[in-house]
């Protein structure tokens, strides 16, 4: 592990961000990120890191509050990024130890609720594939946390590949809702495993994020079409839950595109805002929150459909409170899925 580079926040100078055609989703081969090139020369205004602790400068007047430098990329604990993607959030702007702070902590929506769902699914004795669905969603959150915290290529794979695997689990659960209990669809299982394997091998060699996005989008489209079929023609009374899940997910996708397309404008806007207010414009973090919630609700939809087919008596409460307390939705939903 490399020795951390000492660069306290109060020692940073506000430097204007260089003009660019757009920061979001800069695609660079990992090797090109390991050493600085001609366009990454040190700024003449930067200072060498001291080898002794520094005291923060005195406030200009009694009671004044010193602030961090305006939003701009900084050096941090994990060193230069090696990932093939970077997002619009400023690197190490909040914490010296977390590259993209808001993009990192927003992954809690992928981690905590699915863990509770997995525990409840196990306690209720439900089919193991739904336990796998919750755990896969948790794995996506953990991988994304590591990726946005470090911006390292290896952690990027830990984020992106589980997205493919979890969607394959969702597809299997959704297409097996109308089968008898304790049955296994081996052809579908083989097809999804093959798809995951081929996508992984090609992506590891191609290292092209657009390829991953297309493969992920294909799986999401399959899930959406199947869900629409269920809520329109099989169980119409599930439209509330199904449409809520889809709408929340699409809202996240919309903000993901806004974050990519208008990155420069968003960064310039954040420089004029207080840090807490500027955090609201971190739309990639909102992508995490909304898609995490949408995916969670989708698992509930799949689980509800399955238990209805098995003649159980599920109780899922869908209201405005689902956006406030996920645990309450889970408690009122899955806890009522015991077999009688």
mmCIF file of C-alpha atoms in Angstrom, residues 113-139 166 168-183 188-189 223 226-227 230 235 238 241 295-310 312 314 330 334 337 339:
data_model
loop_
_atom_site.group_PDB
_atom_site.id
_atom_site.type_symbol
_atom_site.label_atom_id
_atom_site.label_comp_id
_atom_site.label_asym_id
_atom_site.label_seq_id
_atom_site.Cartn_x
_atom_site.Cartn_y
_atom_site.Cartn_z
ATOM 1 C CA UNK A 113 -32.680 -2.555 2.826
ATOM 2 C CA UNK A 114 -31.712 -5.663 0.790
ATOM 3 C CA UNK A 115 -29.878 -7.097 3.802
ATOM 4 C CA UNK A 116 -33.059 -6.733 5.825
ATOM 5 C CA UNK A 117 -35.053 -8.248 2.960
ATOM 6 C CA UNK A 118 -32.684 -11.211 2.793
ATOM 7 C CA UNK A 119 -32.985 -11.817 6.532
ATOM 8 C CA UNK A 120 -36.772 -11.632 6.396
ATOM 9 C CA UNK A 121 -36.890 -13.909 3.345
ATOM 10 C CA UNK A 122 -34.796 -16.493 5.159
ATOM 11 C CA UNK A 123 -36.952 -16.278 8.298
ATOM 12 C CA UNK A 124 -40.147 -16.733 6.276
ATOM 13 C CA UNK A 125 -38.774 -19.789 4.505
ATOM 14 C CA UNK A 126 -39.274 -18.359 1.025
ATOM 15 C CA UNK A 127 -37.571 -19.723 -2.056
ATOM 16 C CA UNK A 128 -33.823 -19.309 -2.123
ATOM 17 C CA UNK A 129 -33.774 -17.469 -5.426
ATOM 18 C CA UNK A 130 -35.337 -14.440 -3.731
ATOM 19 C CA UNK A 131 -32.686 -14.615 -1.054
ATOM 20 C CA UNK A 132 -30.142 -14.591 -3.902
ATOM 21 C CA UNK A 133 -31.884 -11.577 -5.474
ATOM 22 C CA UNK A 134 -31.546 -9.523 -2.280
ATOM 23 C CA UNK A 135 -27.931 -10.565 -1.751
ATOM 24 C CA UNK A 136 -27.037 -9.738 -5.364
ATOM 25 C CA UNK A 137 -28.490 -6.261 -4.908
ATOM 26 C CA UNK A 138 -26.362 -5.885 -1.791
ATOM 27 C CA UNK A 139 -23.293 -6.998 -3.754
ATOM 28 C CA UNK A 166 -28.006 -9.436 -10.319
ATOM 29 C CA UNK A 168 -29.817 -12.261 -14.493
ATOM 30 C CA UNK A 169 -31.120 -13.363 -11.092
ATOM 31 C CA UNK A 170 -34.016 -10.903 -11.414
ATOM 32 C CA UNK A 171 -34.851 -12.279 -14.870
ATOM 33 C CA UNK A 172 -34.864 -15.849 -13.570
ATOM 34 C CA UNK A 173 -37.097 -14.965 -10.611
ATOM 35 C CA UNK A 174 -39.551 -13.054 -12.775
ATOM 36 C CA UNK A 175 -39.842 -15.701 -15.489
ATOM 37 C CA UNK A 176 -40.230 -18.505 -12.958
ATOM 38 C CA UNK A 177 -43.096 -16.885 -11.047
ATOM 39 C CA UNK A 178 -45.677 -19.159 -12.651
ATOM 40 C CA UNK A 179 -43.967 -22.519 -12.119
ATOM 41 C CA UNK A 180 -44.696 -25.136 -9.516
ATOM 42 C CA UNK A 181 -42.668 -25.072 -6.342
ATOM 43 C CA UNK A 182 -39.290 -26.830 -6.139
ATOM 44 C CA UNK A 183 -38.826 -26.803 -9.914
ATOM 45 C CA UNK A 188 -33.090 -20.638 -18.681
ATOM 46 C CA UNK A 189 -30.497 -21.075 -15.969
ATOM 47 C CA UNK A 223 -37.308 -7.262 -16.892
ATOM 48 C CA UNK A 226 -42.061 -9.045 -18.288
ATOM 49 C CA UNK A 227 -43.191 -6.827 -15.412
ATOM 50 C CA UNK A 230 -47.709 -9.284 -15.376
ATOM 51 C CA UNK A 235 -52.454 -9.451 -11.857
ATOM 52 C CA UNK A 238 -50.312 -5.021 -8.873
ATOM 53 C CA UNK A 241 -46.356 -1.532 -7.135
ATOM 54 C CA UNK A 295 -34.780 -2.466 -7.754
ATOM 55 C CA UNK A 296 -35.900 -3.145 -4.202
ATOM 56 C CA UNK A 297 -39.540 -2.574 -5.153
ATOM 57 C CA UNK A 298 -39.077 -4.819 -8.180
ATOM 58 C CA UNK A 299 -38.016 -7.707 -5.949
ATOM 59 C CA UNK A 300 -41.157 -7.115 -3.897
ATOM 60 C CA UNK A 301 -43.218 -7.199 -7.101
ATOM 61 C CA UNK A 302 -41.631 -10.471 -8.187
ATOM 62 C CA UNK A 303 -42.065 -11.946 -4.710
ATOM 63 C CA UNK A 304 -45.694 -10.811 -4.529
ATOM 64 C CA UNK A 305 -46.431 -12.354 -7.940
ATOM 65 C CA UNK A 306 -44.833 -15.620 -6.941
ATOM 66 C CA UNK A 307 -46.743 -15.939 -3.670
ATOM 67 C CA UNK A 308 -50.034 -15.158 -5.398
ATOM 68 C CA UNK A 309 -49.428 -17.972 -7.850
ATOM 69 C CA UNK A 310 -48.656 -20.347 -4.975
ATOM 70 C CA UNK A 312 -50.437 -17.702 -0.410
ATOM 71 C CA UNK A 314 -49.195 -11.803 0.822
ATOM 72 C CA UNK A 330 -40.692 -4.543 3.816
ATOM 73 C CA UNK A 334 -42.650 -9.832 3.319
ATOM 74 C CA UNK A 337 -45.716 -14.012 3.149
ATOM 75 C CA UNK A 339 -47.090 -20.135 4.117
#
